Amino acid sequence: MVVTVTNPLFLGMFYLTIPNASLFLRTLNDGSKQIKSVIRRSKFKEMLLTDLLAKTSKKTKQLGNVYYVLDLVGTESVRLVATTTGPIIRYVDDD
């Protein structure tokens, strides 16, 4: 981790750099897009969580589907709905 001063005029500002962070962020964005597209293409834009977690692809193998689902729930791109058959993950439109 490297901390650098941005500009002597802004004494309180620093850049915090983390090595290989771009690789992680690219992997996270690609996997999240893949999971979102799977949910969007499903009927009624919703899917059983167990069915979604069972699916794998090249883009979601590195971190695992659970990680991407938790990221999407945290960013409020999808919503988890409890049902009698199990939790359903539902895509939230960006209106």
Tab-separated table of N, CA, C and O in Angstrom:
chain	number	residue	atom	x	y	z
A	1	MET	N	0.850	-1.167	0.000
A	1	MET	CA	0.000	0.000	0.000
A	1	MET	C	0.897	1.231	0.000
A	1	MET	O	1.845	1.310	0.767
A	2	VAL	N	0.559	2.181	-0.856
A	2	VAL	CA	1.373	3.379	-1.003
A	2	VAL	C	0.491	4.598	-0.779
A	2	VAL	O	-0.596	4.701	-1.330
A	3	VAL	N	0.952	5.506	0.035
A	3	VAL	CA	0.247	6.760	0.267
A	3	VAL	C	1.094	7.876	-0.322
A	3	VAL	O	2.273	8.001	-0.008
A	4	THR	N	0.480	8.681	-1.194
A	4	THR	CA	1.223	9.776	-1.817
A	4	THR	C	0.465	11.078	-1.630
A	4	THR	O	-0.762	11.099	-1.562
A	5	VAL	N	1.188	12.178	-1.569
A	5	VAL	CA	0.586	13.508	-1.461
A	5	VAL	C	0.186	13.944	-2.866
A	5	VAL	O	0.971	13.840	-3.804
A	6	THR	N	-1.042	14.421	-3.016
A	6	THR	CA	-1.521	14.795	-4.346
A	6	THR	C	-0.956	16.128	-4.801
A	6	THR	O	-0.468	16.259	-5.902
A	7	ASN	N	-1.015	17.124	-3.957
A	7	ASN	CA	-0.614	18.468	-4.340
A	7	ASN	C	-0.244	19.215	-3.057
A	7	ASN	O	-0.952	19.139	-2.066
A	8	PRO	N	0.842	19.954	-3.060
A	8	PRO	CA	1.220	20.678	-1.840
A	8	PRO	C	0.166	21.701	-1.411
A	8	PRO	O	0.101	22.059	-0.239
A	9	LEU	N	-0.678	22.145	-2.341
A	9	LEU	CA	-1.726	23.103	-1.974
A	9	LEU	C	-2.826	22.454	-1.143
A	9	LEU	O	-3.494	23.109	-0.356
A	10	PHE	N	-3.031	21.168	-1.346
A	10	PHE	CA	-4.062	20.432	-0.614
A	10	PHE	C	-3.378	19.531	0.408
A	10	PHE	O	-3.194	18.340	0.188
A	11	LEU	N	-3.005	20.096	1.526
A	11	LEU	CA	-2.209	19.363	2.506
A	11	LEU	C	-2.953	18.197	3.133
A	11	LEU	O	-2.339	17.216	3.532
A	12	GLY	N	-4.269	18.255	3.227
A	12	GLY	CA	-5.021	17.184	3.874
A	12	GLY	C	-5.429	16.069	2.933
A	12	GLY	O	-6.077	15.122	3.352
A	13	MET	N	-5.077	16.131	1.651
A	13	MET	CA	-5.515	15.133	0.681
A	13	MET	C	-4.383	14.175	0.339
A	13	MET	O	-3.253	14.584	0.109
A	14	PHE	N	-4.714	12.886	0.295
A	14	PHE	CA	-3.756	11.853	-0.060
A	14	PHE	C	-4.414	10.865	-1.011
A	14	PHE	O	-5.632	10.693	-1.002
A	15	TYR	N	-3.620	10.203	-1.837
A	15	TYR	CA	-4.068	9.082	-2.655
A	15	TYR	C	-3.641	7.807	-1.956
A	15	TYR	O	-2.497	7.679	-1.525
A	16	LEU	N	-4.533	6.897	-1.847
A	16	LEU	CA	-4.240	5.596	-1.269
A	16	LEU	C	-4.272	4.587	-2.411
A	16	LEU	O	-5.302	4.427	-3.056
A	17	THR	N	-3.175	3.949	-2.693
A	17	THR	CA	-3.118	2.990	-3.794
A	17	THR	C	-2.908	1.593	-3.237
A	17	THR	O	-2.136	1.389	-2.297
A	18	ILE	N	-3.612	0.655	-3.833
A	18	ILE	CA	-3.505	-0.744	-3.441
A	18	ILE	C	-3.077	-1.532	-4.670
A	18	ILE	O	-3.747	-1.468	-5.702
A	19	PRO	N	-1.983	-2.267	-4.594
A	19	PRO	CA	-1.514	-3.023	-5.756
A	19	PRO	C	-2.552	-4.056	-6.206
A	19	PRO	O	-3.195	-4.716	-5.394
A	20	ASN	N	-2.734	-4.166	-7.516
A	20	ASN	CA	-3.637	-5.132	-8.154
A	20	ASN	C	-5.107	-4.912	-7.807
A	20	ASN	O	-5.911	-5.824	-7.945
A	21	ALA	N	-5.475	-3.744	-7.353
A	21	ALA	CA	-6.875	-3.462	-7.053
A	21	ALA	C	-7.703	-3.408	-8.334
A	21	ALA	O	-8.875	-3.775	-8.333
A	22	SER	N	-7.098	-2.985	-9.429
A	22	SER	CA	-7.835	-2.894	-10.684
A	22	SER	C	-8.254	-4.276	-11.174
A	22	SER	O	-9.344	-4.436	-11.726
A	23	LEU	N	-7.442	-5.286	-10.969
A	23	LEU	CA	-7.781	-6.646	-11.362
A	23	LEU	C	-8.994	-7.137	-10.568
A	23	LEU	O	-9.930	-7.721	-11.128
A	24	PHE	N	-9.005	-6.877	-9.270
A	24	PHE	CA	-10.135	-7.270	-8.430
A	24	PHE	C	-11.400	-6.543	-8.849
A	24	PHE	O	-12.471	-7.150	-8.969
A	25	LEU	N	-11.313	-5.231	-9.074
A	25	LEU	CA	-12.492	-4.456	-9.447
A	25	LEU	C	-13.036	-4.870	-10.805
A	25	LEU	O	-14.255	-4.931	-11.005
A	26	ARG	N	-12.162	-5.167	-11.746
A	26	ARG	CA	-12.614	-5.625	-13.060
A	26	ARG	C	-13.321	-6.972	-12.934
A	26	ARG	O	-14.377	-7.198	-13.540
A	27	THR	N	-12.770	-7.879	-12.137
A	27	THR	CA	-13.391	-9.186	-11.914
A	27	THR	C	-14.744	-9.026	-11.244
A	27	THR	O	-15.720	-9.677	-11.631
A	28	LEU	N	-14.826	-8.138	-10.265
A	28	LEU	CA	-16.088	-7.900	-9.569
A	28	LEU	C	-17.136	-7.314	-10.504
A	28	LEU	O	-18.284	-7.765	-10.511
A	29	ASN	N	-16.773	-6.334	-11.325
A	29	ASN	CA	-17.728	-5.726	-12.251
A	29	ASN	C	-18.195	-6.709	-13.313
A	29	ASN	O	-19.392	-6.769	-13.620
A	30	ASP	N	-17.292	-7.492	-13.876
A	30	ASP	CA	-17.667	-8.467	-14.902
A	30	ASP	C	-18.602	-9.533	-14.344
A	30	ASP	O	-19.606	-9.890	-14.967
A	31	GLY	N	-18.296	-10.039	-13.160
A	31	GLY	CA	-19.148	-11.057	-12.537
A	31	GLY	C	-20.513	-10.513	-12.161
A	31	GLY	O	-21.534	-11.188	-12.344
A	32	SER	N	-20.552	-9.292	-11.654
A	32	SER	CA	-21.841	-8.688	-11.289
A	32	SER	C	-22.714	-8.461	-12.522
A	32	SER	O	-23.919	-8.701	-12.491
A	33	LYS	N	-22.096	-8.030	-13.625
A	33	LYS	CA	-22.851	-7.855	-14.873
A	33	LYS	C	-23.400	-9.191	-15.363
A	33	LYS	O	-24.532	-9.260	-15.848
A	34	GLN	N	-22.613	-10.242	-15.232
A	34	GLN	CA	-23.044	-11.567	-15.664
A	34	GLN	C	-24.239	-12.042	-14.842
A	34	GLN	O	-25.225	-12.532	-15.399
A	35	ILE	N	-24.177	-11.895	-13.532
A	35	ILE	CA	-25.281	-12.313	-12.665
A	35	ILE	C	-26.533	-11.484	-12.967
A	35	ILE	O	-27.636	-12.011	-13.048
A	36	LYS	N	-26.357	-10.168	-13.148
A	36	LYS	CA	-27.500	-9.310	-13.475
A	36	LYS	C	-28.155	-9.727	-14.789
A	36	LYS	O	-29.369	-9.747	-14.890
A	37	SER	N	-27.341	-10.057	-15.784
A	37	SER	CA	-27.914	-10.436	-17.076
A	37	SER	C	-28.653	-11.763	-16.987
A	37	SER	O	-29.682	-11.947	-17.644
A	38	VAL	N	-28.174	-12.689	-16.169
A	38	VAL	CA	-28.874	-13.961	-15.983
A	38	VAL	C	-30.241	-13.704	-15.344
A	38	VAL	O	-31.255	-14.278	-15.770
A	39	ILE	N	-30.292	-12.839	-14.350
A	39	ILE	CA	-31.561	-12.537	-13.680
A	39	ILE	C	-32.493	-11.789	-14.628
A	39	ILE	O	-33.690	-12.079	-14.699
A	40	ARG	N	-31.968	-10.837	-15.374
A	40	ARG	CA	-32.786	-10.054	-16.309
A	40	ARG	C	-33.378	-10.915	-17.413
A	40	ARG	O	-34.495	-10.678	-17.853
A	41	ARG	N	-32.644	-11.921	-17.875
A	41	ARG	CA	-33.126	-12.782	-18.955
A	41	ARG	C	-34.125	-13.827	-18.485
A	41	ARG	O	-34.809	-14.443	-19.301
A	42	SER	N	-34.226	-14.054	-17.174
A	42	SER	CA	-35.156	-15.051	-16.662
A	42	SER	C	-36.586	-14.509	-16.693
A	42	SER	O	-36.814	-13.308	-16.820
A	43	LYS	N	-37.527	-15.416	-16.584
A	43	LYS	CA	-38.936	-15.032	-16.636
A	43	LYS	C	-39.278	-14.168	-15.433
A	43	LYS	O	-38.941	-14.491	-14.302
A	44	PHE	N	-39.950	-13.079	-15.665
A	44	PHE	CA	-40.375	-12.103	-14.649
A	44	PHE	C	-39.200	-11.427	-13.935
A	44	PHE	O	-39.365	-10.858	-12.857
A	45	LYS	N	-38.000	-11.549	-14.476
A	45	LYS	CA	-36.785	-10.937	-13.913
A	45	LYS	C	-36.555	-11.347	-12.463
A	45	LYS	O	-36.152	-10.557	-11.616
A	46	GLU	N	-36.850	-12.617	-12.170
A	46	GLU	CA	-36.594	-13.149	-10.834
A	46	GLU	C	-36.232	-14.619	-10.951
A	46	GLU	O	-36.554	-15.278	-11.935
A	47	MET	N	-35.561	-15.124	-9.906
A	47	MET	CA	-35.028	-16.470	-9.958
A	47	MET	C	-34.818	-16.981	-8.538
A	47	MET	O	-34.525	-16.205	-7.633
A	48	LEU	N	-34.994	-18.289	-8.346
A	48	LEU	CA	-34.680	-18.866	-7.046
A	48	LEU	C	-33.192	-18.723	-6.769
A	48	LEU	O	-32.363	-18.926	-7.658
A	49	LEU	N	-32.866	-18.362	-5.564
A	49	LEU	CA	-31.468	-18.154	-5.200
A	49	LEU	C	-30.659	-19.438	-5.349
A	49	LEU	O	-29.528	-19.408	-5.808
A	50	THR	N	-31.254	-20.575	-4.998
A	50	THR	CA	-30.528	-21.854	-5.115
A	50	THR	C	-30.214	-22.173	-6.573
A	50	THR	O	-29.142	-22.697	-6.875
A	51	ASP	N	-31.137	-21.855	-7.499
A	51	ASP	CA	-30.880	-22.084	-8.921
A	51	ASP	C	-29.782	-21.172	-9.433
A	51	ASP	O	-28.941	-21.583	-10.235
A	52	LEU	N	-29.786	-19.934	-8.977
A	52	LEU	CA	-28.764	-18.981	-9.407
A	52	LEU	C	-27.389	-19.381	-8.895
A	52	LEU	O	-26.404	-19.301	-9.621
A	53	LEU	N	-27.316	-19.830	-7.654
A	53	LEU	CA	-26.029	-20.217	-7.083
A	53	LEU	C	-25.483	-21.491	-7.721
A	53	LEU	O	-24.283	-21.728	-7.723
A	54	ALA	N	-26.373	-22.315	-8.290
A	54	ALA	CA	-25.938	-23.552	-8.936
A	54	ALA	C	-25.321	-23.286	-10.304
A	54	ALA	O	-24.518	-24.089	-10.791
A	55	LYS	N	-25.683	-22.173	-10.933
A	55	LYS	CA	-25.136	-21.847	-12.250
A	55	LYS	C	-23.723	-21.297	-12.103
A	55	LYS	O	-23.436	-20.550	-11.193
A	56	THR	N	-22.861	-21.695	-13.032
A	56	THR	CA	-21.504	-21.158	-13.037
A	56	THR	C	-21.146	-20.716	-14.447
A	56	THR	O	-21.697	-21.216	-15.427
A	57	SER	N	-20.273	-19.767	-14.543
A	57	SER	CA	-19.744	-19.326	-15.823
A	57	SER	C	-18.295	-18.924	-15.619
A	57	SER	O	-17.806	-18.848	-14.492
A	58	LYS	N	-17.612	-18.637	-16.716
A	58	LYS	CA	-16.202	-18.259	-16.611
A	58	LYS	C	-16.023	-16.975	-15.812
A	58	LYS	O	-15.069	-16.823	-15.062
A	59	LYS	N	-16.954	-16.036	-15.978
A	59	LYS	CA	-16.806	-14.738	-15.324
A	59	LYS	C	-17.114	-14.788	-13.833
A	59	LYS	O	-16.680	-13.933	-13.084
A	60	THR	N	-17.886	-15.776	-13.389
A	60	THR	CA	-18.250	-15.827	-11.973
A	60	THR	C	-17.500	-16.903	-11.204
A	60	THR	O	-17.713	-17.051	-10.009
A	61	LYS	N	-16.619	-17.640	-11.852
A	61	LYS	CA	-15.888	-18.705	-11.160
A	61	LYS	C	-14.854	-18.179	-10.186
A	61	LYS	O	-14.593	-18.788	-9.158
A	62	GLN	N	-14.247	-17.037	-10.492
A	62	GLN	CA	-13.107	-16.591	-9.690
A	62	GLN	C	-13.473	-16.240	-8.255
A	62	GLN	O	-12.761	-16.578	-7.327
A	63	LEU	N	-14.579	-15.546	-8.062
A	63	LEU	CA	-14.964	-15.162	-6.700
A	63	LEU	C	-16.133	-15.980	-6.161
A	63	LEU	O	-16.379	-15.980	-4.967
A	64	GLY	N	-16.887	-16.628	-7.022
A	64	GLY	CA	-18.034	-17.416	-6.594
A	64	GLY	C	-19.322	-16.612	-6.667
A	64	GLY	O	-19.340	-15.405	-6.436
A	65	ASN	N	-20.397	-17.290	-6.995
A	65	ASN	CA	-21.685	-16.611	-7.169
A	65	ASN	C	-22.183	-15.952	-5.891
A	65	ASN	O	-22.843	-14.916	-5.942
A	66	VAL	N	-21.897	-16.537	-4.755
A	66	VAL	CA	-22.359	-15.966	-3.482
A	66	VAL	C	-21.795	-14.563	-3.294
A	66	VAL	O	-22.499	-13.643	-2.877
A	67	TYR	N	-20.528	-14.382	-3.616
A	67	TYR	CA	-19.883	-13.079	-3.469
A	67	TYR	C	-20.567	-12.026	-4.337
A	67	TYR	O	-20.834	-10.916	-3.903
A	68	TYR	N	-20.870	-12.402	-5.590
A	68	TYR	CA	-21.508	-11.459	-6.503
A	68	TYR	C	-22.939	-11.144	-6.075
A	68	TYR	O	-23.381	-10.006	-6.170
A	69	VAL	N	-23.652	-12.150	-5.591
A	69	VAL	CA	-25.025	-11.917	-5.122
A	69	VAL	C	-25.012	-10.977	-3.925
A	69	VAL	O	-25.824	-10.042	-3.851
A	70	LEU	N	-24.098	-11.188	-2.994
A	70	LEU	CA	-24.008	-10.293	-1.836
A	70	LEU	C	-23.653	-8.873	-2.257
A	70	LEU	O	-24.173	-7.902	-1.697
A	71	ASP	N	-22.797	-8.741	-3.265
A	71	ASP	CA	-22.452	-7.414	-3.784
A	71	ASP	C	-23.674	-6.743	-4.401
A	71	ASP	O	-23.925	-5.561	-4.163
A	72	LEU	N	-24.441	-7.476	-5.188
A	72	LEU	CA	-25.627	-6.902	-5.839
A	72	LEU	C	-26.707	-6.537	-4.824
A	72	LEU	O	-27.391	-5.524	-4.971
A	73	VAL	N	-26.861	-7.339	-3.788
A	73	VAL	CA	-27.825	-7.011	-2.730
A	73	VAL	C	-27.359	-5.763	-1.981
A	73	VAL	O	-28.163	-4.887	-1.662
A	74	GLY	N	-26.073	-5.654	-1.733
A	74	GLY	CA	-25.520	-4.489	-1.037
A	74	GLY	C	-25.652	-3.207	-1.829
A	74	GLY	O	-25.838	-2.133	-1.259
A	75	THR	N	-25.545	-3.293	-3.159
A	75	THR	CA	-25.690	-2.104	-3.993
A	75	THR	C	-27.137	-1.849	-4.388
A	75	THR	O	-27.411	-0.926	-5.140
A	76	GLU	N	-28.047	-2.686	-3.888
A	76	GLU	CA	-29.487	-2.579	-4.133
A	76	GLU	C	-29.849	-2.684	-5.609
A	76	GLU	O	-30.802	-2.078	-6.081
A	77	SER	N	-29.086	-3.475	-6.351
A	77	SER	CA	-29.415	-3.762	-7.743
A	77	SER	C	-30.420	-4.898	-7.836
A	77	SER	O	-31.148	-5.008	-8.809
A	78	VAL	N	-30.423	-5.753	-6.822
A	78	VAL	CA	-31.388	-6.849	-6.731
A	78	VAL	C	-31.967	-6.860	-5.324
A	78	VAL	O	-31.428	-6.258	-4.407
A	79	ARG	N	-33.072	-7.563	-5.193
A	79	ARG	CA	-33.739	-7.651	-3.894
A	79	ARG	C	-33.997	-9.114	-3.576
A	79	ARG	O	-34.401	-9.881	-4.453
A	80	LEU	N	-33.771	-9.526	-2.347
A	80	LEU	CA	-34.087	-10.879	-1.906
A	80	LEU	C	-35.482	-10.887	-1.302
A	80	LEU	O	-35.806	-10.072	-0.440
A	81	VAL	N	-36.312	-11.824	-1.768
A	81	VAL	CA	-37.677	-11.949	-1.281
A	81	VAL	C	-37.848	-13.353	-0.722
A	81	VAL	O	-37.580	-14.336	-1.411
A	82	ALA	N	-38.285	-13.469	0.510
A	82	ALA	CA	-38.483	-14.770	1.142
A	82	ALA	C	-39.807	-15.371	0.670
A	82	ALA	O	-40.839	-14.702	0.671
A	83	THR	N	-39.773	-16.626	0.234
A	83	THR	CA	-40.975	-17.356	-0.164
A	83	THR	C	-40.960	-18.718	0.508
A	83	THR	O	-39.989	-19.091	1.168
A	84	THR	N	-42.031	-19.489	0.319
A	84	THR	CA	-42.101	-20.813	0.940
A	84	THR	C	-41.154	-21.800	0.268
A	84	THR	O	-40.713	-22.754	0.897
A	85	THR	N	-40.824	-21.580	-1.000
A	85	THR	CA	-39.904	-22.484	-1.698
A	85	THR	C	-38.448	-22.106	-1.490
A	85	THR	O	-37.559	-22.844	-1.892
A	86	GLY	N	-38.195	-20.971	-0.911
A	86	GLY	CA	-36.834	-20.496	-0.679
A	86	GLY	C	-36.726	-19.052	-1.117
A	86	GLY	O	-37.644	-18.504	-1.711
A	87	PRO	N	-35.594	-18.417	-0.847
A	87	PRO	CA	-35.452	-17.007	-1.230
A	87	PRO	C	-35.386	-16.834	-2.752
A	87	PRO	O	-34.772	-17.627	-3.453
A	88	ILE	N	-36.061	-15.804	-3.220
A	88	ILE	CA	-36.051	-15.436	-4.633
A	88	ILE	C	-35.263	-14.149	-4.767
A	88	ILE	O	-35.398	-13.238	-3.957
A	89	ILE	N	-34.423	-14.094	-5.793
A	89	ILE	CA	-33.680	-12.889	-6.065
A	89	ILE	C	-34.365	-12.186	-7.236
A	89	ILE	O	-34.622	-12.793	-8.266
A	90	ARG	N	-34.719	-10.926	-7.042
A	90	ARG	CA	-35.507	-10.172	-8.017
A	90	ARG	C	-34.717	-8.954	-8.465
A	90	ARG	O	-34.190	-8.204	-7.649
A	91	TYR	N	-34.669	-8.758	-9.783
A	91	TYR	CA	-33.969	-7.612	-10.367
A	91	TYR	C	-34.767	-6.347	-10.107
A	91	TYR	O	-35.981	-6.313	-10.278
A	92	VAL	N	-34.091	-5.273	-9.698
A	92	VAL	CA	-34.731	-3.995	-9.444
A	92	VAL	C	-34.440	-3.086	-10.623
A	92	VAL	O	-33.279	-2.864	-10.980
A	93	ASP	N	-35.495	-2.582	-11.281
A	93	ASP	CA	-35.315	-1.696	-12.427
A	93	ASP	C	-34.766	-0.358	-11.968
A	93	ASP	O	-35.063	0.124	-10.889
A	94	ASP	N	-33.953	0.261	-12.832
A	94	ASP	CA	-33.343	1.551	-12.532
A	94	ASP	C	-34.200	2.675	-13.093
A	94	ASP	O	-33.757	3.448	-13.926
A	95	ASP	N	-35.410	2.801	-12.621
A	95	ASP	CA	-36.323	3.836	-13.149
A	95	ASP	C	-35.928	5.181	-12.773
A	95	ASP	O	-35.407	5.766	-12.086
